[in-house]
Amino acid sequence: MALLESCAICPRICKVNRLKDEKGVCKTGLKAKVHSFMAHHGEEPPISGSRGSGTIFFSCCNMKCLYCQNFEFSQDAEDSRETTAEELAQIMLGLQEQGCHNINLVTPTHVMPQILQALLFAVPKGLNIPLVYNTGGYERAEMIKMLEGIVDIYLPDMRYANEEHAARYSQAPGYPQYNRQALKEMHRQVGTADIGPDGIIKKGMIIRHLVLPNDISGTKEAMKFIKEELSEETYVSLMSQYTPYYRAHSLEGIDRRITLEEYAKAKQTLEEFGLYNGWTQESFGLQRFAGVHIKPAFKAADDEKKNRG
């Protein structure tokens, strides 16, 4: 919590005194702002499972994506509630009581200290399910190091390979460098996904890659990094759901959905780099995932589509 006195939790390094409720880019002071929480059934299969992922949506993301589908609370906090550490702990315990497989912390970067503070209340009261750190990937590796032994599952985005694109579309200067260093640290801590016989992930990392129009996401560079710097056994969730939400409809280059050809090329890139662990989206543009954690995962998804005509 002392780090909030001159905040440098994320790469923006605003240096505001959040202990005095001053606010920087993330518009969050001393208390974490929670928009909603629920048993979420729309994540990757090993995370959602049959009972759902205990998802907590924090407001005011440290990224400023001009196409964010959750822009109503990721960019503002009018409909969100400031929570104390005790209240956040109670939310976690309530999700565990509902039978959720894990606690899924969505956009946690800017409120990492508040989350850790809440765990001091939740763990002694019986919280014992895995913690998922579900991040846009704009992280400082130094901060991720502090989470070793606490976070069980890392679910980061690998959004951009090009710094200019990151700055233009997400106002996230230096994103590729920060992202890659953070992913290396996450991988060092938890390794590749450990998925049990029940199909549920217990520990490890899954990397999400949202395919953007005109290859703005830099799929080839991203997959090359994953194979060469992390592991070809890494689980990748290749997402086709991009929709020009928020301000994207008026921005040339990202003002449309991706094409079938663009997504097919992204899948081909996965195969070229031998990244066979993971999931593709079963129905083009929908948040459904296909594939199993064996080598033919991506091919299986393609064959299934052909069989359905």
JSON list of C-alpha atoms in Angstrom, two decimals, residues 41-131:
[
{"chain": "A", "resi": 41, "resn": "HIS", "atom": "CA", "xyz": [-19.38, -18.65, -17.76]},
{"chain": "A", "resi": 42, "resn": "GLY", "atom": "CA", "xyz": [-17.88, -16.94, -20.82]},
{"chain": "A", "resi": 43, "resn": "GLU", "atom": "CA", "xyz": [-14.17, -17.37, -20.19]},
{"chain": "A", "resi": 44, "resn": "GLU", "atom": "CA", "xyz": [-11.90, -20.06, -21.65]},
{"chain": "A", "resi": 45, "resn": "PRO", "atom": "CA", "xyz": [-13.18, -23.55, -20.68]},
{"chain": "A", "resi": 46, "resn": "PRO", "atom": "CA", "xyz": [-10.49, -24.33, -18.04]},
{"chain": "A", "resi": 47, "resn": "ILE", "atom": "CA", "xyz": [-11.29, -21.06, -16.28]},
{"chain": "A", "resi": 48, "resn": "SER", "atom": "CA", "xyz": [-15.09, -21.04, -16.42]},
{"chain": "A", "resi": 49, "resn": "GLY", "atom": "CA", "xyz": [-15.52, -24.78, -16.01]},
{"chain": "A", "resi": 50, "resn": "SER", "atom": "CA", "xyz": [-19.01, -25.95, -15.09]},
{"chain": "A", "resi": 51, "resn": "ARG", "atom": "CA", "xyz": [-19.55, -23.67, -12.08]},
{"chain": "A", "resi": 52, "resn": "GLY", "atom": "CA", "xyz": [-18.23, -20.42, -13.47]},
{"chain": "A", "resi": 53, "resn": "SER", "atom": "CA", "xyz": [-15.30, -18.16, -12.74]},
{"chain": "A", "resi": 54, "resn": "GLY", "atom": "CA", "xyz": [-15.75, -15.83, -9.77]},
{"chain": "A", "resi": 55, "resn": "THR", "atom": "CA", "xyz": [-15.21, -12.66, -11.74]},
{"chain": "A", "resi": 56, "resn": "ILE", "atom": "CA", "xyz": [-14.71, -9.21, -10.22]},
{"chain": "A", "resi": 57, "resn": "PHE", "atom": "CA", "xyz": [-14.73, -6.33, -12.71]},
{"chain": "A", "resi": 58, "resn": "PHE", "atom": "CA", "xyz": [-12.68, -3.36, -11.52]},
{"chain": "A", "resi": 59, "resn": "SER", "atom": "CA", "xyz": [-13.39, 0.04, -13.06]},
{"chain": "A", "resi": 60, "resn": "CYS", "atom": "CA", "xyz": [-11.00, 2.46, -14.73]},
{"chain": "A", "resi": 61, "resn": "CYS", "atom": "CA", "xyz": [-8.48, 0.31, -16.58]},
{"chain": "A", "resi": 62, "resn": "ASN", "atom": "CA", "xyz": [-4.93, 1.62, -16.89]},
{"chain": "A", "resi": 63, "resn": "MET", "atom": "CA", "xyz": [-5.22, 1.21, -20.66]},
{"chain": "A", "resi": 64, "resn": "LYS", "atom": "CA", "xyz": [-7.35, 3.55, -22.77]},
{"chain": "A", "resi": 65, "resn": "CYS", "atom": "CA", "xyz": [-8.37, 1.36, -25.68]},
{"chain": "A", "resi": 66, "resn": "LEU", "atom": "CA", "xyz": [-10.44, 3.32, -28.16]},
{"chain": "A", "resi": 67, "resn": "TYR", "atom": "CA", "xyz": [-12.37, 0.14, -29.05]},
{"chain": "A", "resi": 68, "resn": "CYS", "atom": "CA", "xyz": [-12.99, -1.25, -25.55]},
{"chain": "A", "resi": 69, "resn": "GLN", "atom": "CA", "xyz": [-16.16, -3.34, -25.31]},
{"chain": "A", "resi": 70, "resn": "ASN", "atom": "CA", "xyz": [-16.37, -2.51, -21.60]},
{"chain": "A", "resi": 71, "resn": "PHE", "atom": "CA", "xyz": [-15.83, 1.22, -22.09]},
{"chain": "A", "resi": 72, "resn": "GLU", "atom": "CA", "xyz": [-18.80, 2.16, -19.92]},
{"chain": "A", "resi": 73, "resn": "PHE", "atom": "CA", "xyz": [-16.86, 1.19, -16.81]},
{"chain": "A", "resi": 74, "resn": "SER", "atom": "CA", "xyz": [-13.29, 0.71, -18.02]},
{"chain": "A", "resi": 75, "resn": "GLN", "atom": "CA", "xyz": [-13.00, 4.39, -18.89]},
{"chain": "A", "resi": 76, "resn": "ASP", "atom": "CA", "xyz": [-15.19, 5.80, -16.15]},
{"chain": "A", "resi": 77, "resn": "ALA", "atom": "CA", "xyz": [-16.59, 4.81, -12.78]},
{"chain": "A", "resi": 78, "resn": "GLU", "atom": "CA", "xyz": [-19.97, 6.51, -12.50]},
{"chain": "A", "resi": 79, "resn": "ASP", "atom": "CA", "xyz": [-21.80, 3.22, -11.98]},
{"chain": "A", "resi": 80, "resn": "SER", "atom": "CA", "xyz": [-19.10, 1.66, -9.82]},
{"chain": "A", "resi": 81, "resn": "ARG", "atom": "CA", "xyz": [-18.70, 1.45, -6.09]},
{"chain": "A", "resi": 82, "resn": "GLU", "atom": "CA", "xyz": [-15.65, 2.22, -3.99]},
{"chain": "A", "resi": 83, "resn": "THR", "atom": "CA", "xyz": [-14.94, -0.77, -1.78]},
{"chain": "A", "resi": 84, "resn": "THR", "atom": "CA", "xyz": [-12.93, -1.22, 1.38]},
{"chain": "A", "resi": 85, "resn": "ALA", "atom": "CA", "xyz": [-10.54, -4.13, 1.80]},
{"chain": "A", "resi": 86, "resn": "GLU", "atom": "CA", "xyz": [-13.08, -5.88, 4.03]},
{"chain": "A", "resi": 87, "resn": "GLU", "atom": "CA", "xyz": [-15.85, -5.47, 1.44]},
{"chain": "A", "resi": 88, "resn": "LEU", "atom": "CA", "xyz": [-13.65, -6.76, -1.37]},
{"chain": "A", "resi": 89, "resn": "ALA", "atom": "CA", "xyz": [-12.72, -9.75, 0.78]},
{"chain": "A", "resi": 90, "resn": "GLN", "atom": "CA", "xyz": [-16.40, -10.47, 1.36]},
{"chain": "A", "resi": 91, "resn": "ILE", "atom": "CA", "xyz": [-17.04, -10.41, -2.37]},
{"chain": "A", "resi": 92, "resn": "MET", "atom": "CA", "xyz": [-14.31, -12.99, -2.89]},
{"chain": "A", "resi": 93, "resn": "LEU", "atom": "CA", "xyz": [-15.65, -15.23, -0.15]},
{"chain": "A", "resi": 94, "resn": "GLY", "atom": "CA", "xyz": [-19.17, -14.94, -1.53]},
{"chain": "A", "resi": 95, "resn": "LEU", "atom": "CA", "xyz": [-18.04, -16.07, -4.98]},
{"chain": "A", "resi": 96, "resn": "GLN", "atom": "CA", "xyz": [-16.25, -19.01, -3.42]},
{"chain": "A", "resi": 97, "resn": "GLU", "atom": "CA", "xyz": [-19.41, -19.94, -1.51]},
{"chain": "A", "resi": 98, "resn": "GLN", "atom": "CA", "xyz": [-21.30, -19.94, -4.83]},
{"chain": "A", "resi": 99, "resn": "GLY", "atom": "CA", "xyz": [-18.99, -22.74, -5.98]},
{"chain": "A", "resi": 100, "resn": "CYS", "atom": "CA", "xyz": [-16.87, -20.75, -8.44]},
{"chain": "A", "resi": 101, "resn": "HIS", "atom": "CA", "xyz": [-13.67, -22.45, -9.56]},
{"chain": "A", "resi": 102, "resn": "ASN", "atom": "CA", "xyz": [-11.50, -19.38, -8.98]},
{"chain": "A", "resi": 103, "resn": "ILE", "atom": "CA", "xyz": [-11.42, -15.67, -8.24]},
{"chain": "A", "resi": 104, "resn": "ASN", "atom": "CA", "xyz": [-11.00, -13.84, -11.55]},
{"chain": "A", "resi": 105, "resn": "LEU", "atom": "CA", "xyz": [-9.62, -10.31, -11.07]},
{"chain": "A", "resi": 106, "resn": "VAL", "atom": "CA", "xyz": [-10.39, -8.33, -14.23]},
{"chain": "A", "resi": 107, "resn": "THR", "atom": "CA", "xyz": [-8.21, -5.25, -14.91]},
{"chain": "A", "resi": 108, "resn": "PRO", "atom": "CA", "xyz": [-6.47, -5.55, -11.53]},
{"chain": "A", "resi": 109, "resn": "THR", "atom": "CA", "xyz": [-3.24, -3.70, -12.39]},
{"chain": "A", "resi": 110, "resn": "HIS", "atom": "CA", "xyz": [-4.02, -0.31, -10.87]},
{"chain": "A", "resi": 111, "resn": "VAL", "atom": "CA", "xyz": [-5.59, -1.80, -7.72]},
{"chain": "A", "resi": 112, "resn": "MET", "atom": "CA", "xyz": [-3.07, -4.56, -7.03]},
{"chain": "A", "resi": 113, "resn": "PRO", "atom": "CA", "xyz": [-2.21, -3.21, -3.53]},
{"chain": "A", "resi": 114, "resn": "GLN", "atom": "CA", "xyz": [-5.89, -3.03, -2.59]},
{"chain": "A", "resi": 115, "resn": "ILE", "atom": "CA", "xyz": [-6.40, -6.61, -3.76]},
{"chain": "A", "resi": 116, "resn": "LEU", "atom": "CA", "xyz": [-3.49, -7.82, -1.64]},
{"chain": "A", "resi": 117, "resn": "GLN", "atom": "CA", "xyz": [-4.90, -5.94, 1.33]},
{"chain": "A", "resi": 118, "resn": "ALA", "atom": "CA", "xyz": [-8.27, -7.64, 0.82]},
{"chain": "A", "resi": 119, "resn": "LEU", "atom": "CA", "xyz": [-6.57, -11.05, 0.79]},
{"chain": "A", "resi": 120, "resn": "LEU", "atom": "CA", "xyz": [-5.31, -10.36, 4.31]},
{"chain": "A", "resi": 121, "resn": "PHE", "atom": "CA", "xyz": [-8.95, -10.50, 5.37]},
{"chain": "A", "resi": 122, "resn": "ALA", "atom": "CA", "xyz": [-10.21, -13.17, 2.95]},
{"chain": "A", "resi": 123, "resn": "VAL", "atom": "CA", "xyz": [-7.57, -15.87, 3.38]},
{"chain": "A", "resi": 124, "resn": "PRO", "atom": "CA", "xyz": [-7.88, -16.21, 7.19]},
{"chain": "A", "resi": 125, "resn": "LYS", "atom": "CA", "xyz": [-11.64, -16.55, 6.65]},
{"chain": "A", "resi": 126, "resn": "GLY", "atom": "CA", "xyz": [-11.19, -19.51, 4.30]},
{"chain": "A", "resi": 127, "resn": "LEU", "atom": "CA", "xyz": [-10.51, -18.22, 0.79]},
{"chain": "A", "resi": 128, "resn": "ASN", "atom": "CA", "xyz": [-8.57, -21.03, -0.86]},
{"chain": "A", "resi": 129, "resn": "ILE", "atom": "CA", "xyz": [-9.51, -21.19, -4.55]},
{"chain": "A", "resi": 130, "resn": "PRO", "atom": "CA", "xyz": [-7.00, -20.08, -7.23]},
{"chain": "A", "resi": 131, "resn": "LEU", "atom": "CA", "xyz": [-6.53, -16.39, -8.04]}
]
